[in-house]
Amino acid sequence: VAPAALGDAADYLVEQAIAIIAYYNGDIVTVEIPAAVELTVTDTEPGIQGDRVSGAKKAATLETGKVVQVPLHINIGDRLRVDTRTGEYISRV
């Protein structure tokens, strides 16, 4: 399935991910994915240890290319849980 046909769901799907796709007359009508997914950070600025309370955020690129705002202590290679409904960081896994 082409990523364009999946819409925003393509930002959260990786190989072997589970999605429910409804077709009508050969066209995709809806795509249902889990409410939260676990993805790996592929690019971000270096993490700052000890800065977990300030609430400051930085951009992090995930393995699907999606960019989310994360706390400053997140590093490249960390696995994150992301809310697929809002696109927001939930926690580090």
mmCIF file of C-alpha atoms in Angstrom:
data_model
loop_
_atom_site.group_PDB
_atom_site.id
_atom_site.type_symbol
_atom_site.label_atom_id
_atom_site.label_comp_id
_atom_site.label_asym_id
_atom_site.label_seq_id
_atom_site.Cartn_x
_atom_site.Cartn_y
_atom_site.Cartn_z
ATOM 1 C CA VAL A 1 0.000 0.000 0.000
ATOM 2 C CA ALA A 2 1.384 3.407 -0.932
ATOM 3 C CA PRO A 3 2.118 5.697 2.050
ATOM 4 C CA ALA A 4 -0.005 8.453 0.475
ATOM 5 C CA ALA A 5 -3.034 6.150 0.543
ATOM 6 C CA LEU A 6 -2.608 5.616 4.300
ATOM 7 C CA GLY A 7 -2.727 9.312 5.188
ATOM 8 C CA ASP A 8 -1.411 10.231 8.648
ATOM 9 C CA ALA A 9 -1.261 6.558 9.666
ATOM 10 C CA ALA A 10 1.877 6.175 7.508
ATOM 11 C CA ASP A 11 3.776 8.281 10.081
ATOM 12 C CA TYR A 12 3.361 5.501 12.649
ATOM 13 C CA LEU A 13 3.645 2.272 10.663
ATOM 14 C CA VAL A 14 6.835 0.256 10.417
ATOM 15 C CA GLU A 15 7.475 -3.177 8.960
ATOM 16 C CA GLN A 16 5.412 -5.867 10.720
ATOM 17 C CA ALA A 17 3.077 -3.256 12.300
ATOM 18 C CA ILE A 18 -0.594 -4.124 12.619
ATOM 19 C CA ALA A 19 -3.211 -1.964 10.911
ATOM 20 C CA ILE A 20 -6.828 -2.561 9.969
ATOM 21 C CA ILE A 21 -7.568 -1.243 6.491
ATOM 22 C CA ALA A 22 -11.109 -1.030 5.145
ATOM 23 C CA TYR A 23 -11.588 -1.128 1.369
ATOM 24 C CA TYR A 24 -14.604 -0.146 -0.700
ATOM 25 C CA ASN A 25 -14.597 -0.720 -4.466
ATOM 26 C CA GLY A 26 -10.825 -1.213 -4.389
ATOM 27 C CA ASP A 27 -10.137 2.081 -2.590
ATOM 28 C CA ILE A 28 -8.953 2.504 0.994
ATOM 29 C CA VAL A 29 -11.754 4.011 3.070
ATOM 30 C CA THR A 30 -10.263 3.966 6.580
ATOM 31 C CA VAL A 31 -7.067 2.931 8.311
ATOM 32 C CA GLU A 32 -7.116 1.969 11.993
ATOM 33 C CA ILE A 33 -3.876 1.752 13.946
ATOM 34 C CA PRO A 34 -3.240 1.287 17.682
ATOM 35 C CA ALA A 35 -3.733 4.327 19.954
ATOM 36 C CA ALA A 36 -0.010 4.246 20.805
ATOM 37 C CA VAL A 37 3.035 2.826 19.033
ATOM 38 C CA GLU A 38 6.682 2.300 19.960
ATOM 39 C CA LEU A 39 9.215 3.871 17.601
ATOM 40 C CA THR A 40 12.975 4.464 17.686
ATOM 41 C CA VAL A 41 14.580 7.923 17.626
ATOM 42 C CA THR A 42 16.870 8.233 14.593
ATOM 43 C CA ASP A 43 17.898 11.897 14.937
ATOM 44 C CA THR A 44 17.863 14.497 17.698
ATOM 45 C CA GLU A 45 20.221 16.823 19.533
ATOM 46 C CA PRO A 46 22.300 15.206 22.287
ATOM 47 C CA GLY A 47 20.416 14.560 25.518
ATOM 48 C CA ILE A 48 20.967 16.605 28.654
ATOM 49 C CA GLN A 49 21.157 14.444 31.774
ATOM 50 C CA GLY A 50 19.325 15.705 34.827
ATOM 51 C CA ASP A 51 16.944 18.050 32.975
ATOM 52 C CA ARG A 52 13.763 16.032 33.430
ATOM 53 C CA VAL A 53 11.621 18.512 35.359
ATOM 54 C CA SER A 54 11.976 21.772 33.418
ATOM 55 C CA GLY A 55 9.377 20.822 30.784
ATOM 56 C CA ALA A 56 11.621 22.017 27.945
ATOM 57 C CA LYS A 57 11.270 20.144 24.648
ATOM 58 C CA LYS A 58 13.335 19.449 21.546
ATOM 59 C CA ALA A 59 12.545 17.921 18.153
ATOM 60 C CA ALA A 60 13.251 14.227 17.542
ATOM 61 C CA THR A 61 12.928 12.373 14.233
ATOM 62 C CA LEU A 62 11.513 8.855 14.516
ATOM 63 C CA GLU A 63 12.289 5.837 12.323
ATOM 64 C CA THR A 64 9.247 6.586 10.136
ATOM 65 C CA GLY A 65 10.347 10.176 9.489
ATOM 66 C CA LYS A 66 7.762 11.641 11.880
ATOM 67 C CA VAL A 67 9.093 14.533 13.999
ATOM 68 C CA VAL A 68 7.794 14.851 17.569
ATOM 69 C CA GLN A 69 8.619 17.120 20.498
ATOM 70 C CA VAL A 70 10.353 15.208 23.306
ATOM 71 C CA PRO A 71 11.981 16.021 26.676
ATOM 72 C CA LEU A 72 15.625 17.087 26.630
ATOM 73 C CA HIS A 73 16.935 13.771 28.075
ATOM 74 C CA ILE A 74 15.912 11.719 24.997
ATOM 75 C CA ASN A 75 18.795 10.429 22.825
ATOM 76 C CA ILE A 76 19.266 8.784 19.428
ATOM 77 C CA GLY A 77 18.400 5.083 19.680
ATOM 78 C CA ASP A 78 15.833 5.507 22.473
ATOM 79 C CA ARG A 79 12.483 3.746 21.973
ATOM 80 C CA LEU A 80 9.515 6.018 22.556
ATOM 81 C CA ARG A 81 5.794 5.459 22.975
ATOM 82 C CA VAL A 82 3.902 7.964 20.811
ATOM 83 C CA ASP A 83 0.160 8.707 20.834
ATOM 84 C CA THR A 84 -1.076 8.152 17.261
ATOM 85 C CA ARG A 85 -4.189 10.292 17.793
ATOM 86 C CA THR A 86 -2.310 13.461 18.781
ATOM 87 C CA GLY A 87 1.226 12.735 17.559
ATOM 88 C CA GLU A 88 2.625 13.520 21.011
ATOM 89 C CA TYR A 89 5.364 11.822 23.001
ATOM 90 C CA ILE A 90 4.002 9.665 25.853
ATOM 91 C CA SER A 91 7.057 8.031 27.408
ATOM 92 C CA ARG A 92 10.404 6.391 26.874
ATOM 93 C CA VAL A 93 10.166 2.591 26.675
#
